[in-house]
């Protein structure tokens, strides 16, 4: 037999419920801690949600944040934050900064005159500075964007809940959604903990995590459904263990390839989308964990009605086929 | 099950080849883009410069030339979200009603008494009559000015709501009329913005309405959002007014129905003008740069027949009086009317430079924006930043791809190679589809493709793992492969449908770059299912037919 990289042995018999109190408890703790973090530390909302202006500058001279700050101080722009950006992709003489200015009064976050005076002030402080991008979002739009974001996450969750309910049974759908809520909360939590900029693209990442995590969960559920037919008398807990063990190799493989691709992007993809990629990478880890340790615990807790003679047609289609194949 | 009918094989291969062909132009992006630009230029002007002809010939015309659109964040450019002040139009509309209302009421002055306009909020017009007892008659008279609204929603509604209370008649626009007016205002604004942006000659601008009163404008390649704003934000609202008198400052009392307007610069002081314009720039049919009798730059204009008549009547009745030419709320000149101007044409003199006169003529021809705009959101992305992002994304994608391919081969051997081939086809298909539907690739979109590289193998992994399991249970590799595909199917379907749902929601609710991400994700899901189920399977089937292995190494 040729060499094969095997992250998971062919046959595993882990008992995923053995440390149930620990693993599930850990998840509950993470969720509660995340909610606590968001409530106490809040999120570092980007201008998409808060309104304001960000300016990205590039200079061939080393960045002097203090000089920029002094240069902008006389313009009375309110809260101004200046941070240096580091990235392995930058050239040696490429010094990048992000300047963030709070939304000014009125519908527009910044006036063209203010923009011109900012550019002049920066030029005076650093002759080689160039403004490579500016973004400005007025308070009116940012308020709406928050709602759009919340709606889209809720809508996606609800749609998944319904789909799983139709394809499986309601207990599965509750389990899947619990896993999703877990993933989203913990991801938002880490953004709060490290105060990483939270903007519209992060919402896109959250939705992608939803998709990924449900993908993982569904594969386990699918196997569980199949095994419930196969082992009619075995306790639910054992059937679940078998199902997770059987799909473990696949779970690890897919998470592995996805993480490989994402880590390449995280390291090499540039700083502009780093927050976005970080959210997805973290989400893949959390999503994999939750489909193994959260979703099915909820299903076990709720129990599955296994004596149903009448299966819904969607189930029947696949289970019959599988039954044929086994004969 | 390993037998795949010939027609299916041909179809699968044909689809893959079509995808590859559609994706290929993207490898020669600058060359194909220049080729396409040259063709577009030819269509527009019918002639080509030598450079353009060379660019056209650099890419054979029988090859596919569809390209993936690069989003603003990759190409660089400006993005603006503008809110149109639609209610300004209501106010203007009501103001223009006053002369008509005065006329109908004045005809029955004998019973109604003196008619005068009184101060009112901007969204209504209030008229006071002398005899409060006759208010019902006054309301009736003013109602004759109303006409039914022609719109889908406001059937049977009139455009005006007229009410009387005490000795005051109040005129408001009805709900249906407001909606209809909003629509007209938005259409007009869109059209004017489009013309102005097109005049600047940039490539493929996006100009579209969003919601009830917003316009989204995206122009690739433009230097900054400020530049774009200057281009579309200049209102060039031209009106001609009767001059009532002069004022010392902006706060002097003007009297009802009059306005105070500043002169061109400070030392010109202020003018008191009749609020109702005699004619406005909307009635211009032509405007071009010209010179006045002293050789100074000026703008020559011509009115349409209605404008010409109104202007003619006015000049006939006001010989020897000054009238004001107002541009963007400034009196640019206030000449004295020498004769009755009947031809409907004339020149505007101001203190223009040649450039200013030319610009003004262009703006006047394009027409004025019917209402002001506020810019709610603006983004400028420099072209270098976009280029850096493309470069970083490309490197990350290649490294990710190599790593995934290596990982798959190490894990599944020959089957890993099959999956890797399918993965490459998958990426080509994504680009092929995006090129043929001219979808926009954004930076998050690149992330979506990289994510797809990681996740696309999932369907293959599901199948391979299942085959491995079946190999332990059943006899013969053929049966195991068959069962592997069959049993993995429901998991593949469920897993991808749920991902598809979230991607769809992203697409519907997301905007800009996020939507670009959703597009690549949706296409990626479709192509990865196709390649995993059909392409890999075809490869496996062909291999199995040739080799007929007794034992499967997986």
Tab-separated table of N, CA and C in Angstrom, chain A residues 173-307:
chain	number	residue	atom	x	y	z
A	173	UNK	N	-32.960	20.620	13.572
A	173	UNK	CA	-32.899	22.006	13.189
A	173	UNK	C	-32.581	22.893	14.386
A	174	UNK	N	-33.131	22.541	15.551
A	174	UNK	CA	-32.789	23.300	16.761
A	174	UNK	C	-31.302	23.129	17.081
A	175	UNK	N	-30.820	21.890	16.959
A	175	UNK	CA	-29.403	21.625	17.229
A	175	UNK	C	-28.502	22.413	16.295
A	176	UNK	N	-28.854	22.414	15.009
A	176	UNK	CA	-28.029	23.121	14.025
A	176	UNK	C	-27.997	24.610	14.321
A	177	UNK	N	-29.176	25.166	14.628
A	177	UNK	CA	-29.231	26.602	14.870
A	177	UNK	C	-28.494	26.959	16.158
A	178	UNK	N	-28.586	26.066	17.176
A	178	UNK	CA	-27.834	26.320	18.400
A	178	UNK	C	-26.344	26.386	18.079
A	179	UNK	N	-25.894	25.484	17.220
A	179	UNK	CA	-24.484	25.494	16.831
A	179	UNK	C	-24.133	26.795	16.117
A	180	UNK	N	-25.047	27.266	15.271
A	180	UNK	CA	-24.802	28.509	14.541
A	180	UNK	C	-24.713	29.705	15.473
A	181	UNK	N	-25.663	29.759	16.406
A	181	UNK	CA	-25.652	30.867	17.365
A	181	UNK	C	-24.337	30.843	18.140
A	182	UNK	N	-23.915	29.642	18.504
A	182	UNK	CA	-22.638	29.472	19.194
A	182	UNK	C	-21.492	30.047	18.361
A	183	UNK	N	-21.440	29.667	17.089
A	183	UNK	CA	-20.338	30.113	16.232
A	183	UNK	C	-20.312	31.626	16.071
A	184	UNK	N	-21.497	32.177	15.795
A	184	UNK	CA	-21.584	33.626	15.574
A	184	UNK	C	-21.175	34.374	16.840
A	185	UNK	N	-21.740	33.947	17.975
A	185	UNK	CA	-21.472	34.650	19.219
A	185	UNK	C	-19.985	34.609	19.554
A	186	UNK	N	-19.399	33.424	19.425
A	186	UNK	CA	-17.990	33.295	19.796
A	186	UNK	C	-17.107	34.109	18.850
A	187	UNK	N	-17.487	34.163	17.568
A	187	UNK	CA	-16.706	34.970	16.628
A	187	UNK	C	-16.829	36.453	16.952
A	188	UNK	N	-18.057	36.893	17.213
A	188	UNK	CA	-18.229	38.299	17.585
A	188	UNK	C	-17.458	38.574	18.870
A	189	UNK	N	-17.472	37.590	19.775
A	189	UNK	CA	-16.755	37.728	21.040
A	189	UNK	C	-15.281	37.992	20.839
A	190	UNK	N	-14.671	37.250	19.924
A	190	UNK	CA	-13.226	37.434	19.752
A	190	UNK	C	-12.933	38.792	19.101
A	191	UNK	N	-13.870	39.265	18.274
A	191	UNK	CA	-13.696	40.609	17.707
A	191	UNK	C	-13.774	41.670	18.792
A	192	UNK	N	-14.589	41.382	19.802
A	192	UNK	CA	-14.682	42.321	20.910
A	192	UNK	C	-13.426	42.247	21.781
A	193	UNK	N	-12.971	41.021	22.024
A	193	UNK	CA	-11.798	40.818	22.882
A	193	UNK	C	-10.573	41.536	22.324
A	194	UNK	N	-10.323	41.348	21.036
A	194	UNK	CA	-9.135	41.969	20.452
A	194	UNK	C	-9.428	43.326	19.824
A	195	UNK	N	-10.670	43.769	19.952
A	195	UNK	CA	-11.065	45.067	19.397
A	195	UNK	C	-10.654	45.207	17.931
A	196	UNK	N	-10.915	44.138	17.162
A	196	UNK	CA	-10.630	44.194	15.728
A	196	UNK	C	-11.773	44.945	15.062
A	197	UNK	N	-11.441	45.702	14.034
A	197	UNK	CA	-12.457	46.520	13.370
A	197	UNK	C	-13.602	45.637	12.848
A	198	UNK	N	-14.803	46.021	13.210
A	198	UNK	CA	-15.985	45.251	12.867
A	198	UNK	C	-16.792	46.040	11.843
A	199	UNK	N	-16.749	45.604	10.587
A	199	UNK	CA	-17.497	46.352	9.572
A	199	UNK	C	-18.333	45.413	8.699
A	200	UNK	N	-18.802	45.939	7.576
A	200	UNK	CA	-19.720	45.169	6.728
A	200	UNK	C	-19.121	43.852	6.247
A	201	UNK	N	-17.818	43.872	5.920
A	201	UNK	CA	-17.217	42.640	5.406
A	201	UNK	C	-17.210	41.560	6.488
A	202	UNK	N	-17.147	41.976	7.747
A	202	UNK	CA	-17.170	40.983	8.828
A	202	UNK	C	-18.531	40.290	8.865
A	203	UNK	N	-19.574	41.057	8.544
A	203	UNK	CA	-20.901	40.443	8.476
A	203	UNK	C	-20.913	39.379	7.367
A	204	UNK	N	-20.281	39.720	6.240
A	204	UNK	CA	-20.187	38.739	5.156
A	204	UNK	C	-19.449	37.501	5.644
A	205	UNK	N	-18.386	37.721	6.415
A	205	UNK	CA	-17.635	36.590	6.957
A	205	UNK	C	-18.517	35.765	7.891
A	206	UNK	N	-19.314	36.459	8.719
A	206	UNK	CA	-20.192	35.736	9.652
A	206	UNK	C	-21.161	34.839	8.876
A	207	UNK	N	-21.706	35.383	7.788
A	207	UNK	CA	-22.637	34.585	6.990
A	207	UNK	C	-21.925	33.397	6.351
A	208	UNK	N	-20.681	33.613	5.952
A	208	UNK	CA	-19.920	32.504	5.379
A	208	UNK	C	-19.683	31.432	6.429
A	209	UNK	N	-19.392	31.888	7.650
A	209	UNK	CA	-19.212	30.937	8.750
A	209	UNK	C	-20.494	30.143	8.956
A	210	UNK	N	-21.626	30.860	8.906
A	210	UNK	CA	-22.922	30.176	9.009
A	210	UNK	C	-22.980	29.049	7.986
A	211	UNK	N	-22.648	29.402	6.753
A	211	UNK	CA	-22.706	28.421	5.672
A	211	UNK	C	-21.764	27.261	5.909
A	212	UNK	N	-20.548	27.580	6.328
A	212	UNK	CA	-19.553	26.533	6.529
A	212	UNK	C	-19.949	25.610	7.672
A	213	UNK	N	-20.337	26.235	8.772
A	213	UNK	CA	-20.645	25.473	9.975
A	213	UNK	C	-21.847	24.559	9.744
A	214	UNK	N	-22.834	25.083	9.030
A	214	UNK	CA	-24.024	24.270	8.789
A	214	UNK	C	-23.674	23.115	7.856
A	215	UNK	N	-22.770	23.389	6.941
A	215	UNK	CA	-22.264	22.381	6.032
A	215	UNK	C	-21.709	21.193	6.824
A	216	UNK	N	-20.870	21.507	7.783
A	216	UNK	CA	-20.261	20.495	8.645
A	216	UNK	C	-21.305	19.742	9.459
A	217	UNK	N	-22.195	20.522	10.056
A	217	UNK	CA	-23.217	19.937	10.905
A	217	UNK	C	-24.112	18.994	10.100
A	218	UNK	N	-24.467	19.437	8.906
A	218	UNK	CA	-25.369	18.647	8.071
A	218	UNK	C	-24.753	17.306	7.700
A	219	UNK	N	-23.448	17.288	7.448
A	219	UNK	CA	-22.790	16.033	7.088
A	219	UNK	C	-22.911	15.028	8.245
A	220	UNK	N	-22.721	15.529	9.464
A	220	UNK	CA	-22.862	14.649	10.623
A	220	UNK	C	-24.316	14.183	10.768
A	221	UNK	N	-25.225	15.127	10.621
A	221	UNK	CA	-26.645	14.806	10.750
A	221	UNK	C	-27.083	13.786	9.701
A	222	UNK	N	-26.573	13.990	8.506
A	222	UNK	CA	-26.936	13.106	7.403
A	222	UNK	C	-26.554	11.659	7.737
A	223	UNK	N	-25.351	11.523	8.305
A	223	UNK	CA	-24.887	10.200	8.683
A	223	UNK	C	-25.711	9.655	9.854
A	224	UNK	N	-26.064	10.560	10.745
A	224	UNK	CA	-26.859	10.171	11.899
A	224	UNK	C	-28.224	9.623	11.445
A	225	UNK	N	-28.809	10.312	10.490
A	225	UNK	CA	-30.103	9.886	9.975
A	225	UNK	C	-29.996	8.489	9.359
A	226	UNK	N	-28.929	8.307	8.610
A	226	UNK	CA	-28.695	7.024	7.969
A	226	UNK	C	-28.522	5.913	9.023
A	227	UNK	N	-27.722	6.219	10.037
A	227	UNK	CA	-27.435	5.217	11.069
A	227	UNK	C	-28.631	4.925	11.961
A	228	UNK	N	-29.499	5.933	12.110
A	228	UNK	CA	-30.699	5.705	12.924
A	228	UNK	C	-31.569	4.634	12.287
A	229	UNK	N	-31.534	4.578	10.959
A	229	UNK	CA	-32.297	3.550	10.255
A	229	UNK	C	-31.600	2.205	10.390
A	230	UNK	N	-30.278	2.252	10.329
A	230	UNK	CA	-29.473	1.037	10.345
A	230	UNK	C	-29.485	0.361	11.717
A	231	UNK	N	-29.241	1.154	12.748
A	231	UNK	CA	-29.187	0.580	14.107
A	231	UNK	C	-30.425	1.009	14.859
A	232	UNK	N	-31.520	0.279	14.619
A	232	UNK	CA	-32.789	0.744	15.154
A	232	UNK	C	-32.882	0.692	16.678
A	233	UNK	N	-32.144	-0.246	17.285
A	233	UNK	CA	-32.328	-0.421	18.724
A	233	UNK	C	-31.210	0.189	19.561
A	234	UNK	N	-30.150	0.583	18.918
A	234	UNK	CA	-29.012	1.124	19.668
A	234	UNK	C	-29.402	2.452	20.320
A	235	UNK	N	-28.899	2.712	21.544
A	235	UNK	CA	-29.222	4.002	22.174
A	235	UNK	C	-28.750	5.166	21.295
A	236	UNK	N	-29.513	6.234	21.338
A	236	UNK	CA	-29.240	7.402	20.501
A	236	UNK	C	-27.807	7.887	20.665
A	237	UNK	N	-27.350	7.894	21.911
A	237	UNK	CA	-26.018	8.385	22.211
A	237	UNK	C	-24.949	7.605	21.453
A	238	UNK	N	-25.123	6.259	21.412
A	238	UNK	CA	-24.130	5.443	20.721
A	238	UNK	C	-24.194	5.642	19.213
A	239	UNK	N	-25.417	5.764	18.685
A	239	UNK	CA	-25.565	5.998	17.248
A	239	UNK	C	-24.867	7.303	16.884
A	240	UNK	N	-25.016	8.286	17.742
A	240	UNK	CA	-24.381	9.572	17.481
A	240	UNK	C	-22.869	9.435	17.466
A	241	UNK	N	-22.357	8.692	18.453
A	241	UNK	CA	-20.909	8.498	18.501
A	241	UNK	C	-20.402	7.827	17.241
A	242	UNK	N	-21.127	6.780	16.810
A	242	UNK	CA	-20.719	6.091	15.577
A	242	UNK	C	-20.703	7.071	14.413
A	243	UNK	N	-21.790	7.863	14.313
A	243	UNK	CA	-21.904	8.779	13.183
A	243	UNK	C	-20.755	9.787	13.164
A	244	UNK	N	-20.457	10.366	14.317
A	244	UNK	CA	-19.384	11.362	14.357
A	244	UNK	C	-18.042	10.701	14.036
A	245	UNK	N	-17.832	9.494	14.573
A	245	UNK	CA	-16.581	8.788	14.291
A	245	UNK	C	-16.424	8.481	12.810
A	246	UNK	N	-17.538	8.060	12.208
A	246	UNK	CA	-17.476	7.719	10.786
A	246	UNK	C	-17.188	8.931	9.915
A	247	UNK	N	-17.695	10.087	10.328
A	247	UNK	CA	-17.488	11.276	9.498
A	247	UNK	C	-16.265	12.082	9.945
A	248	UNK	N	-15.605	11.610	11.008
A	248	UNK	CA	-14.506	12.395	11.576
A	248	UNK	C	-13.400	12.670	10.566
A	249	UNK	N	-13.057	11.628	9.825
A	249	UNK	CA	-11.979	11.777	8.864
A	249	UNK	C	-12.320	12.868	7.853
A	250	UNK	N	-13.569	12.837	7.362
A	250	UNK	CA	-14.004	13.845	6.392
A	250	UNK	C	-14.003	15.239	7.011
A	251	UNK	N	-14.516	15.338	8.250
A	251	UNK	CA	-14.567	16.628	8.920
A	251	UNK	C	-13.174	17.233	9.012
A	252	UNK	N	-12.225	16.402	9.422
A	252	UNK	CA	-10.858	16.896	9.589
A	252	UNK	C	-10.240	17.266	8.239
A	253	UNK	N	-10.482	16.423	7.219
A	253	UNK	CA	-9.939	16.705	5.887
A	253	UNK	C	-10.455	18.040	5.348
A	254	UNK	N	-11.785	18.208	5.383
A	254	UNK	CA	-12.353	19.431	4.802
A	254	UNK	C	-11.936	20.670	5.583
A	255	UNK	N	-11.987	20.579	6.919
A	255	UNK	CA	-11.521	21.707	7.712
A	255	UNK	C	-10.072	21.987	7.380
A	256	UNK	N	-9.325	20.909	7.197
A	256	UNK	CA	-7.897	21.043	6.885
A	256	UNK	C	-7.676	21.799	5.592
A	257	UNK	N	-8.310	21.364	4.504
A	257	UNK	CA	-8.075	22.052	3.224
A	257	UNK	C	-8.570	23.493	3.287
A	258	UNK	N	-9.722	23.704	3.924
A	258	UNK	CA	-10.241	25.063	4.012
A	258	UNK	C	-9.282	25.950	4.812
A	259	UNK	N	-8.796	25.407	5.919
A	259	UNK	CA	-7.882	26.198	6.745
A	259	UNK	C	-6.584	26.495	6.006
A	260	UNK	N	-6.087	25.501	5.254
A	260	UNK	CA	-4.861	25.726	4.479
A	260	UNK	C	-5.045	26.923	3.551
A	261	UNK	N	-6.158	26.914	2.804
A	261	UNK	CA	-6.405	28.001	1.857
A	261	UNK	C	-6.562	29.333	2.588
A	262	UNK	N	-7.304	29.302	3.693
A	262	UNK	CA	-7.556	30.546	4.419
A	262	UNK	C	-6.289	31.092	5.061
A	263	UNK	N	-5.446	30.197	5.575
A	263	UNK	CA	-4.222	30.675	6.222
A	263	UNK	C	-3.289	31.301	5.185
A	264	UNK	N	-3.264	30.700	3.979
A	264	UNK	CA	-2.478	31.324	2.902
A	264	UNK	C	-2.967	32.740	2.662
A	265	UNK	N	-4.279	32.915	2.666
A	265	UNK	CA	-4.854	34.234	2.424
A	265	UNK	C	-4.613	35.173	3.605
A	266	UNK	N	-4.665	34.612	4.792
A	266	UNK	CA	-4.463	35.413	6.007
A	266	UNK	C	-3.054	35.999	6.020
A	267	UNK	N	-2.084	35.171	5.644
A	267	UNK	CA	-0.692	35.615	5.692
A	267	UNK	C	-0.351	36.477	4.484
A	268	UNK	N	-0.790	36.039	3.298
A	268	UNK	CA	-0.314	36.681	2.069
A	268	UNK	C	-1.326	37.622	1.427
A	269	UNK	N	-2.546	37.593	1.871
A	269	UNK	CA	-3.612	38.307	1.161
A	269	UNK	C	-3.659	39.806	1.362
A	270	UNK	N	-2.745	40.363	2.136
A	270	UNK	CA	-2.735	41.806	2.320
A	270	UNK	C	-3.576	42.227	3.504
A	271	UNK	N	-3.279	43.440	4.000
A	271	UNK	CA	-3.933	43.864	5.236
A	271	UNK	C	-5.366	44.338	5.016
A	272	UNK	N	-5.712	44.650	3.760
A	272	UNK	CA	-7.043	45.223	3.535
A	272	UNK	C	-8.147	44.235	3.918
A	273	UNK	N	-7.928	42.946	3.625
A	273	UNK	CA	-8.986	41.983	3.951
A	273	UNK	C	-8.612	41.085	5.131
A	274	UNK	N	-7.581	41.485	5.883
A	274	UNK	CA	-7.149	40.592	6.954
A	274	UNK	C	-8.240	40.321	7.985
A	275	UNK	N	-8.973	41.355	8.367
A	275	UNK	CA	-10.023	41.178	9.364
A	275	UNK	C	-11.063	40.177	8.881
A	276	UNK	N	-11.432	40.332	7.613
A	276	UNK	CA	-12.415	39.465	6.976
A	276	UNK	C	-11.947	38.008	6.976
A	277	UNK	N	-10.685	37.800	6.562
A	277	UNK	CA	-10.149	36.445	6.493
A	277	UNK	C	-9.962	35.873	7.890
A	278	UNK	N	-9.572	36.747	8.826
A	278	UNK	CA	-9.417	36.268	10.198
A	278	UNK	C	-10.754	35.739	10.720
A	279	UNK	N	-11.817	36.487	10.470
A	279	UNK	CA	-13.140	36.050	10.937
A	279	UNK	C	-13.488	34.678	10.361
A	280	UNK	N	-13.179	34.496	9.072
A	280	UNK	CA	-13.525	33.215	8.449
A	280	UNK	C	-12.670	32.082	9.003
A	281	UNK	N	-11.386	32.337	9.184
A	281	UNK	CA	-10.496	31.298	9.693
A	281	UNK	C	-10.944	30.847	11.082
A	282	UNK	N	-11.171	31.847	11.923
A	282	UNK	CA	-11.638	31.556	13.274
A	282	UNK	C	-12.971	30.807	13.225
A	283	UNK	N	-13.842	31.260	12.327
A	283	UNK	CA	-15.155	30.640	12.198
A	283	UNK	C	-15.084	29.181	11.777
A	284	UNK	N	-14.120	28.851	10.922
A	284	UNK	CA	-13.981	27.468	10.477
A	284	UNK	C	-13.596	26.574	11.661
A	285	UNK	N	-12.677	27.084	12.494
A	285	UNK	CA	-12.267	26.317	13.672
A	285	UNK	C	-13.463	26.130	14.607
A	286	UNK	N	-14.129	27.226	14.913
A	286	UNK	CA	-15.261	27.171	15.829
A	286	UNK	C	-16.394	26.323	15.243
A	287	UNK	N	-16.610	26.501	13.927
A	287	UNK	CA	-17.694	25.780	13.267
A	287	UNK	C	-17.468	24.275	13.292
A	288	UNK	N	-16.226	23.865	13.104
A	288	UNK	CA	-15.912	22.447	13.147
A	288	UNK	C	-16.140	21.905	14.551
A	289	UNK	N	-15.676	22.676	15.519
A	289	UNK	CA	-15.850	22.271	16.916
A	289	UNK	C	-17.333	22.135	17.239
A	290	UNK	N	-18.115	23.126	16.810
A	290	UNK	CA	-19.521	23.134	17.213
A	290	UNK	C	-20.302	21.999	16.562
A	291	UNK	N	-19.903	21.604	15.340
A	291	UNK	CA	-20.695	20.521	14.746
A	291	UNK	C	-20.390	19.189	15.416
A	292	UNK	N	-19.216	19.083	16.008
A	292	UNK	CA	-18.894	17.849	16.723
A	292	UNK	C	-19.400	17.884	18.164
A	293	UNK	N	-19.279	19.049	18.798
A	293	UNK	CA	-19.546	19.082	20.239
A	293	UNK	C	-20.806	19.827	20.677
A	294	UNK	N	-21.416	20.593	19.770
A	294	UNK	CA	-22.585	21.349	20.219
A	294	UNK	C	-23.879	20.824	19.602
A	295	UNK	N	-23.897	20.787	18.253
A	295	UNK	CA	-25.156	20.494	17.567
A	295	UNK	C	-25.798	19.192	18.039
A	296	UNK	N	-25.004	18.113	18.091
A	296	UNK	CA	-25.631	16.826	18.394
A	296	UNK	C	-25.971	16.686	19.876
A	297	UNK	N	-25.273	17.433	20.728
A	297	UNK	CA	-25.634	17.398	22.147
A	297	UNK	C	-27.052	17.910	22.353
A	298	UNK	N	-27.371	18.942	21.601
A	298	UNK	CA	-28.720	19.502	21.689
A	298	UNK	C	-29.731	18.459	21.186
A	299	UNK	N	-29.388	17.791	20.090
A	299	UNK	CA	-30.298	16.782	19.545
A	299	UNK	C	-30.475	15.649	20.554
A	300	UNK	N	-29.382	15.253	21.184
A	300	UNK	CA	-29.458	14.193	22.189
A	300	UNK	C	-30.350	14.623	23.343
A	301	UNK	N	-30.176	15.868	23.728
A	301	UNK	CA	-30.944	16.410	24.833
A	301	UNK	C	-32.435	16.435	24.493
A	302	UNK	N	-32.748	16.798	23.259
A	302	UNK	CA	-34.151	16.879	22.842
A	302	UNK	C	-34.726	15.502	22.531
A	303	UNK	N	-33.825	14.564	22.159
A	303	UNK	CA	-34.283	13.229	21.797
A	303	UNK	C	-34.844	13.220	20.387
A	304	UNK	N	-34.825	12.022	19.756
A	304	UNK	CA	-35.377	11.902	18.411
A	304	UNK	C	-36.466	10.851	18.441
A	305	UNK	N	-37.537	11.163	17.795
A	305	UNK	CA	-38.654	10.226	17.720
A	305	UNK	C	-38.301	9.156	16.696
A	306	UNK	N	-37.913	7.967	17.175
A	306	UNK	CA	-37.357	6.980	16.249
A	306	UNK	C	-38.350	5.938	15.773
A	307	UNK	N	-39.557	5.941	16.353
A	307	UNK	CA	-40.502	4.885	15.962
A	307	UNK	C	-41.457	5.330	14.887
